[in-house]
């Protein structure tokens, strides 16, 4: 259980712990046609009728492209010492190939300099789901060449920012890119082809490996290269062998498909068995696994909620929700014999159950599986239906309680021997939540979508106090 939130048992973190917030380019930047930027798959997808709630898109988003100085000042005012953001590939290399656009690189250089000037450590994610549309038109992630293009882009950004950014993340949540993008189709590019999704997963792995090598050749050796996985905590409903096998299958499709080759240099044999009717994996070429299995400097874990599964009595192909949207196509190729169940506990506005024990479990799993590899929680947070009071302030005690519970779970993992070096709250401010448009507010800072004014919620003040003191304040302090 998480530690109790009483002042008598202060939850204190190591002095060097990073207290950050995370965002991604398409979710916050806007300015989609400025500086030579061309459309990414998310521009195309969000402008396709019926793909996002209310047809919403990131054309303006929260206009961070023009307001980045104020946003950095706001983070500094709160007391954060780290910030994770992503680079828009289409801004830097608009067609996904060829020379870089200086205006695009300059934007990120200015952002980084602004952060460094106020003592906030930048962590750059190279890919948070926004593939240049031209590369999708050429085949997208199921196409091998996309991995080579990504390595070239990594090299460009590494050369441009490697002198001032120490922390690098190649991919954010490749599971979503592969399986929501190409199998269930709730995310861009919206394809529903299970064989293509597995091919995409392999090429994302390859892209990660090639980009890791490219970054290392482009940057000073002191820099750290990692990736962020949305590693699922998969729990069986019972110890019945059929339910255990169901959990194992989902674990392969959620986790093993990425950490197998990346951390251990091999795909799980059981993954091949689970997917044999869908693909023969013949696109895994000689040398690929060596290229993928690069030594890493750290691992990023994104965690929101656990999954509860069982064997299904009957074939479950058909409509189901996967957390990021509903589709009649499954994001789990080869797992139509697995049923997903409601996890117990209170829920956030996404319908995701709140369970900090899952975060502890996840951290301890990777502590065992990747011994010696420093861990960062690169995303964790909750959506609530926040509204300003008549006095203009935004009170979000549920989010404070969510953050307290999960940060206490992180601290407990540290006491249990895990090497967790930092935590990035998702998200700094309300933003474009993909298929849900602007409907779901994950921010610690409230954004008025009429004026784009930012107002720190009480959770931002609470989290800022934790960041400044290294100790979790009691949950009621900021109310
Ligand atoms: C993660 C994504 C992030 C945001 C949160 C809620 O899967 O990386 O962009 O959508 O979920």
mmCIF file of N, CA, C and O in Angstrom, residues 284-347:
data_model
loop_
_atom_site.group_PDB
_atom_site.id
_atom_site.type_symbol
_atom_site.label_atom_id
_atom_site.label_comp_id
_atom_site.label_asym_id
_atom_site.label_seq_id
_atom_site.Cartn_x
_atom_site.Cartn_y
_atom_site.Cartn_z
ATOM 1 N N UNK A 284 12.226 -9.029 -39.948
ATOM 2 C CA UNK A 284 13.335 -8.897 -38.989
ATOM 3 C C UNK A 284 14.588 -9.427 -39.687
ATOM 4 O O UNK A 284 14.748 -10.630 -39.867
ATOM 5 N N UNK A 285 15.425 -8.516 -40.123
ATOM 6 C CA UNK A 285 16.582 -8.917 -40.925
ATOM 7 C C UNK A 285 17.798 -9.205 -40.047
ATOM 8 O O UNK A 285 17.861 -8.758 -38.900
ATOM 9 N N UNK A 286 18.747 -9.913 -40.625
ATOM 10 C CA UNK A 286 20.000 -10.193 -39.909
ATOM 11 C C UNK A 286 20.609 -8.879 -39.431
ATOM 12 O O UNK A 286 20.684 -7.923 -40.190
ATOM 13 N N UNK A 287 21.038 -8.853 -38.221
ATOM 14 C CA UNK A 287 21.690 -7.639 -37.708
ATOM 15 C C UNK A 287 20.722 -6.670 -37.047
ATOM 16 O O UNK A 287 21.135 -5.795 -36.292
ATOM 17 N N UNK A 288 19.415 -6.819 -37.307
ATOM 18 C CA UNK A 288 18.461 -5.867 -36.711
ATOM 19 C C UNK A 288 18.502 -5.916 -35.180
ATOM 20 O O UNK A 288 18.493 -4.870 -34.514
ATOM 21 N N UNK A 289 18.519 -7.128 -34.637
ATOM 22 C CA UNK A 289 18.436 -7.215 -33.179
ATOM 23 C C UNK A 289 19.681 -6.614 -32.532
ATOM 24 O O UNK A 289 19.592 -5.967 -31.493
ATOM 25 N N UNK A 290 20.813 -6.784 -33.193
ATOM 26 C CA UNK A 290 22.031 -6.155 -32.665
ATOM 27 C C UNK A 290 21.907 -4.627 -32.734
ATOM 28 O O UNK A 290 22.277 -3.911 -31.821
ATOM 29 N N UNK A 291 21.340 -4.148 -33.826
ATOM 30 C CA UNK A 291 21.182 -2.694 -33.980
ATOM 31 C C UNK A 291 20.201 -2.132 -32.944
ATOM 32 O O UNK A 291 20.360 -1.006 -32.460
ATOM 33 N N UNK A 292 19.199 -2.916 -32.593
ATOM 34 C CA UNK A 292 18.176 -2.449 -31.644
ATOM 35 C C UNK A 292 18.699 -2.477 -30.205
ATOM 36 O O UNK A 292 18.418 -1.594 -29.401
ATOM 37 N N UNK A 293 19.453 -3.517 -29.905
ATOM 38 C CA UNK A 293 19.893 -3.772 -28.526
ATOM 39 C C UNK A 293 21.107 -2.912 -28.147
ATOM 40 O O UNK A 293 22.166 -3.406 -27.800
ATOM 41 N N UNK A 294 20.941 -1.604 -28.211
ATOM 42 C CA UNK A 294 22.020 -0.678 -27.849
ATOM 43 C C UNK A 294 22.043 -0.470 -26.339
ATOM 44 O O UNK A 294 20.980 -0.379 -25.724
ATOM 45 N N UNK A 295 23.222 -0.344 -25.755
ATOM 46 C CA UNK A 295 23.242 -0.008 -24.324
ATOM 47 C C UNK A 295 22.551 1.333 -24.101
ATOM 48 O O UNK A 295 22.728 2.261 -24.890
ATOM 49 N N UNK A 296 21.741 1.409 -23.080
ATOM 50 C CA UNK A 296 21.035 2.658 -22.758
ATOM 51 C C UNK A 296 21.629 3.267 -21.502
ATOM 52 O O UNK A 296 22.260 2.575 -20.705
ATOM 53 N N UNK A 297 21.390 4.558 -21.315
ATOM 54 C CA UNK A 297 21.853 5.233 -20.100
ATOM 55 C C UNK A 297 20.753 5.314 -19.056
ATOM 56 O O UNK A 297 21.024 5.579 -17.884
ATOM 57 N N UNK A 298 19.514 5.150 -19.483
ATOM 58 C CA UNK A 298 18.388 5.247 -18.556
ATOM 59 C C UNK A 298 17.165 4.681 -19.256
ATOM 60 O O UNK A 298 17.171 4.458 -20.471
ATOM 61 N N UNK A 299 16.108 4.465 -18.482
ATOM 62 C CA UNK A 299 14.849 4.001 -19.055
ATOM 63 C C UNK A 299 13.736 4.894 -18.515
ATOM 64 O O UNK A 299 13.701 5.195 -17.310
ATOM 65 N N UNK A 300 12.860 5.328 -19.425
ATOM 66 C CA UNK A 300 11.724 6.148 -19.010
ATOM 67 C C UNK A 300 10.477 5.283 -18.915
ATOM 68 O O UNK A 300 10.188 4.511 -19.836
ATOM 69 N N UNK A 301 9.765 5.392 -17.820
ATOM 70 C CA UNK A 301 8.526 4.635 -17.643
ATOM 71 C C UNK A 301 7.360 5.609 -17.556
ATOM 72 O O UNK A 301 7.400 6.567 -16.772
ATOM 73 N N UNK A 302 6.327 5.365 -18.370
ATOM 74 C CA UNK A 302 5.097 6.154 -18.291
ATOM 75 C C UNK A 302 4.030 5.262 -17.675
ATOM 76 O O UNK A 302 3.834 4.128 -18.132
ATOM 77 N N UNK A 303 3.365 5.746 -16.671
ATOM 78 C CA UNK A 303 2.365 4.900 -15.995
ATOM 79 C C UNK A 303 1.115 5.694 -15.655
ATOM 80 O O UNK A 303 1.195 6.807 -15.128
ATOM 81 N N UNK A 304 -0.030 5.094 -15.959
ATOM 82 C CA UNK A 304 -1.314 5.709 -15.581
ATOM 83 C C UNK A 304 -2.203 4.762 -14.796
ATOM 84 O O UNK A 304 -2.769 5.133 -13.783
ATOM 85 N N UNK A 305 -2.351 3.516 -15.276
ATOM 86 C CA UNK A 305 -3.303 2.589 -14.654
ATOM 87 C C UNK A 305 -2.932 1.161 -15.047
ATOM 88 O O UNK A 305 -2.332 0.955 -16.105
ATOM 89 N N UNK A 306 -3.257 0.179 -14.217
ATOM 90 C CA UNK A 306 -2.939 -1.199 -14.604
ATOM 91 C C UNK A 306 -4.018 -1.793 -15.525
ATOM 92 O O UNK A 306 -5.086 -1.206 -15.682
ATOM 93 N N UNK A 307 -3.735 -2.957 -16.102
ATOM 94 C CA UNK A 307 -4.723 -3.676 -16.923
ATOM 95 C C UNK A 307 -5.065 -4.991 -16.232
ATOM 96 O O UNK A 307 -4.199 -5.631 -15.634
ATOM 97 N N UNK A 308 -6.335 -5.377 -16.295
ATOM 98 C CA UNK A 308 -6.799 -6.606 -15.669
ATOM 99 C C UNK A 308 -7.377 -7.499 -16.767
ATOM 100 O O UNK A 308 -8.293 -7.085 -17.483
ATOM 101 N N UNK A 309 -6.831 -8.697 -16.895
ATOM 102 C CA UNK A 309 -7.243 -9.535 -18.035
ATOM 103 C C UNK A 309 -7.579 -10.957 -17.603
ATOM 104 O O UNK A 309 -7.188 -11.411 -16.529
ATOM 105 N N UNK A 310 -8.307 -11.624 -18.477
ATOM 106 C CA UNK A 310 -8.592 -13.052 -18.272
ATOM 107 C C UNK A 310 -8.678 -13.717 -19.635
ATOM 108 O O UNK A 310 -8.747 -13.038 -20.664
ATOM 109 N N UNK A 311 -8.716 -15.055 -19.602
ATOM 110 C CA UNK A 311 -9.019 -15.772 -20.835
ATOM 111 C C UNK A 311 -10.480 -15.500 -21.157
ATOM 112 O O UNK A 311 -11.304 -15.355 -20.253
ATOM 113 N N UNK A 312 -10.799 -15.407 -22.448
ATOM 114 C CA UNK A 312 -12.186 -15.169 -22.833
ATOM 115 C C UNK A 312 -12.863 -16.503 -23.128
ATOM 116 O O UNK A 312 -12.231 -17.414 -23.642
ATOM 117 N N UNK A 313 -14.156 -16.583 -22.778
ATOM 118 C CA UNK A 313 -14.893 -17.824 -23.044
ATOM 119 C C UNK A 313 -15.131 -17.987 -24.540
ATOM 120 O O UNK A 313 -15.221 -19.062 -25.062
ATOM 121 N N UNK A 314 -15.278 -16.833 -25.190
ATOM 122 C CA UNK A 314 -15.538 -16.902 -26.628
ATOM 123 C C UNK A 314 -14.649 -15.878 -27.327
ATOM 124 O O UNK A 314 -14.014 -15.054 -26.668
ATOM 125 N N UNK A 315 -14.631 -15.916 -28.622
ATOM 126 C CA UNK A 315 -13.807 -15.006 -29.408
ATOM 127 C C UNK A 315 -14.306 -13.569 -29.216
ATOM 128 O O UNK A 315 -15.485 -13.296 -29.386
ATOM 129 N N UNK A 316 -13.404 -12.687 -28.854
ATOM 130 C CA UNK A 316 -13.838 -11.322 -28.514
ATOM 131 C C UNK A 316 -13.531 -10.314 -29.602
ATOM 132 O O UNK A 316 -13.518 -9.117 -29.333
ATOM 133 N N UNK A 317 -13.259 -10.780 -30.820
ATOM 134 C CA UNK A 317 -12.994 -9.776 -31.846
ATOM 135 C C UNK A 317 -14.251 -8.922 -31.961
ATOM 136 O O UNK A 317 -15.355 -9.430 -31.940
ATOM 137 N N UNK A 318 -14.065 -7.653 -32.017
ATOM 138 C CA UNK A 318 -15.227 -6.758 -32.022
ATOM 139 C C UNK A 318 -14.934 -5.533 -31.219
ATOM 140 O O UNK A 318 -13.802 -5.343 -30.764
ATOM 141 N N UNK A 319 -15.949 -4.663 -31.027
ATOM 142 C CA UNK A 319 -15.692 -3.370 -30.410
ATOM 143 C C UNK A 319 -15.099 -3.478 -29.009
ATOM 144 O O UNK A 319 -15.476 -4.355 -28.245
ATOM 145 N N UNK A 320 -14.175 -2.638 -28.698
ATOM 146 C CA UNK A 320 -13.672 -2.551 -27.329
ATOM 147 C C UNK A 320 -12.936 -1.217 -27.160
ATOM 148 O O UNK A 320 -12.486 -0.624 -28.129
ATOM 149 N N UNK A 321 -12.831 -0.793 -25.944
ATOM 150 C CA UNK A 321 -12.118 0.455 -25.667
ATOM 151 C C UNK A 321 -10.712 0.097 -25.216
ATOM 152 O O UNK A 321 -10.483 -0.967 -24.674
ATOM 153 N N UNK A 322 -9.753 0.955 -25.460
ATOM 154 C CA UNK A 322 -8.386 0.637 -25.054
ATOM 155 C C UNK A 322 -7.772 1.745 -24.214
ATOM 156 O O UNK A 322 -6.585 1.800 -24.039
ATOM 157 N N UNK A 323 -8.569 2.634 -23.713
ATOM 158 C CA UNK A 323 -8.025 3.694 -22.870
ATOM 159 C C UNK A 323 -7.811 4.987 -23.624
ATOM 160 O O UNK A 323 -7.983 6.058 -23.086
ATOM 161 N N UNK A 324 -7.442 4.909 -24.889
ATOM 162 C CA UNK A 324 -7.206 6.133 -25.659
ATOM 163 C C UNK A 324 -8.313 6.370 -26.673
ATOM 164 O O UNK A 324 -8.215 7.252 -27.504
ATOM 165 N N UNK A 325 -9.369 5.547 -26.636
ATOM 166 C CA UNK A 325 -10.458 5.729 -27.584
ATOM 167 C C UNK A 325 -11.083 4.379 -27.870
ATOM 168 O O UNK A 325 -10.540 3.351 -27.502
ATOM 169 N N UNK A 326 -12.255 4.378 -28.508
ATOM 170 C CA UNK A 326 -12.917 3.109 -28.796
ATOM 171 C C UNK A 326 -12.830 2.816 -30.280
ATOM 172 O O UNK A 326 -12.851 3.713 -31.109
ATOM 173 N N UNK A 327 -12.701 1.541 -30.605
ATOM 174 C CA UNK A 327 -12.602 1.158 -32.004
ATOM 175 C C UNK A 327 -13.186 -0.233 -32.145
ATOM 176 O O UNK A 327 -13.154 -1.026 -31.205
ATOM 177 N N UNK A 328 -13.701 -0.545 -33.332
ATOM 178 C CA UNK A 328 -14.154 -1.917 -33.534
ATOM 179 C C UNK A 328 -12.969 -2.830 -33.842
ATOM 180 O O UNK A 328 -13.131 -4.026 -33.950
ATOM 181 N N UNK A 329 -11.794 -2.229 -33.965
ATOM 182 C CA UNK A 329 -10.601 -3.030 -34.241
ATOM 183 C C UNK A 329 -9.740 -3.065 -32.981
ATOM 184 O O UNK A 329 -9.557 -2.057 -32.313
ATOM 185 N N UNK A 330 -9.186 -4.238 -32.705
ATOM 186 C CA UNK A 330 -8.406 -4.394 -31.481
ATOM 187 C C UNK A 330 -6.986 -3.861 -31.664
ATOM 188 O O UNK A 330 -6.385 -4.043 -32.717
ATOM 189 N N UNK A 331 -6.432 -3.232 -30.602
ATOM 190 C CA UNK A 331 -5.013 -2.870 -30.665
ATOM 191 C C UNK A 331 -4.106 -4.035 -30.240
ATOM 192 O O UNK A 331 -2.904 -3.836 -30.088
ATOM 193 N N UNK A 332 -4.684 -5.221 -30.026
ATOM 194 C CA UNK A 332 -3.903 -6.364 -29.533
ATOM 195 C C UNK A 332 -3.926 -7.486 -30.570
ATOM 196 O O UNK A 332 -4.718 -8.428 -30.463
ATOM 197 N N UNK A 333 -3.074 -7.428 -31.587
ATOM 198 C CA UNK A 333 -3.126 -8.448 -32.626
ATOM 199 C C UNK A 333 -2.843 -9.839 -32.062
ATOM 200 O O UNK A 333 -1.875 -10.033 -31.327
ATOM 201 N N UNK A 334 -3.695 -10.770 -32.394
ATOM 202 C CA UNK A 334 -3.493 -12.153 -31.935
ATOM 203 C C UNK A 334 -4.067 -12.417 -30.559
ATOM 204 O O UNK A 334 -3.883 -13.496 -30.001
ATOM 205 N N UNK A 335 -4.779 -11.452 -29.981
ATOM 206 C CA UNK A 335 -5.271 -11.639 -28.609
ATOM 207 C C UNK A 335 -6.800 -11.547 -28.535
ATOM 208 O O UNK A 335 -7.347 -11.063 -27.543
ATOM 209 N N UNK A 336 -7.482 -12.044 -29.551
ATOM 210 C CA UNK A 336 -8.943 -12.034 -29.497
ATOM 211 C C UNK A 336 -9.492 -13.024 -28.474
ATOM 212 O O UNK A 336 -10.692 -13.049 -28.212
ATOM 213 N N UNK A 337 -8.625 -13.822 -27.896
ATOM 214 C CA UNK A 337 -9.053 -14.762 -26.855
ATOM 215 C C UNK A 337 -8.768 -14.220 -25.452
ATOM 216 O O UNK A 337 -8.779 -14.960 -24.482
ATOM 217 N N UNK A 338 -8.499 -12.927 -25.372
ATOM 218 C CA UNK A 338 -8.237 -12.309 -24.063
ATOM 219 C C UNK A 338 -9.319 -11.270 -23.777
ATOM 220 O O UNK A 338 -9.656 -10.467 -24.642
ATOM 221 N N UNK A 339 -9.866 -11.309 -22.556
ATOM 222 C CA UNK A 339 -10.869 -10.310 -22.160
ATOM 223 C C UNK A 339 -10.230 -9.293 -21.219
ATOM 224 O O UNK A 339 -9.433 -9.655 -20.349
ATOM 225 N N UNK A 340 -10.593 -8.025 -21.415
ATOM 226 C CA UNK A 340 -10.132 -6.956 -20.515
ATOM 227 C C UNK A 340 -11.253 -6.615 -19.547
ATOM 228 O O UNK A 340 -12.409 -6.520 -19.951
ATOM 229 N N UNK A 341 -10.903 -6.409 -18.285
ATOM 230 C CA UNK A 341 -11.914 -6.145 -17.258
ATOM 231 C C UNK A 341 -11.690 -4.776 -16.646
ATOM 232 O O UNK A 341 -10.572 -4.257 -16.666
ATOM 233 N N UNK A 342 -12.765 -4.257 -16.083
ATOM 234 C CA UNK A 342 -12.662 -2.998 -15.340
ATOM 235 C C UNK A 342 -11.753 -3.238 -14.145
ATOM 236 O O UNK A 342 -11.968 -4.172 -13.381
ATOM 237 N N UNK A 343 -10.761 -2.400 -13.987
ATOM 238 C CA UNK A 343 -9.911 -2.528 -12.805
ATOM 239 C C UNK A 343 -10.613 -1.838 -11.639
ATOM 240 O O UNK A 343 -11.327 -0.858 -11.843
ATOM 241 N N UNK A 344 -10.440 -2.368 -10.437
ATOM 242 C CA UNK A 344 -11.158 -1.772 -9.307
ATOM 243 C C UNK A 344 -10.575 -0.421 -8.898
ATOM 244 O O UNK A 344 -9.460 -0.079 -9.291
ATOM 245 N N UNK A 345 -11.332 0.324 -8.127
ATOM 246 C CA UNK A 345 -10.820 1.581 -7.573
ATOM 247 C C UNK A 345 -11.485 2.788 -8.194
ATOM 248 O O UNK A 345 -12.220 2.689 -9.174
ATOM 249 N N UNK A 346 -11.199 3.931 -7.575
ATOM 250 C CA UNK A 346 -11.729 5.201 -8.109
ATOM 251 C C UNK A 346 -11.146 5.462 -9.477
ATOM 252 O O UNK A 346 -10.071 4.966 -9.790
ATOM 253 N N UNK A 347 -11.834 6.279 -10.239
ATOM 254 C CA UNK A 347 -11.397 6.534 -11.619
ATOM 255 C C UNK A 347 -11.145 8.013 -11.866
ATOM 256 O O UNK A 347 -11.750 8.868 -11.234
#
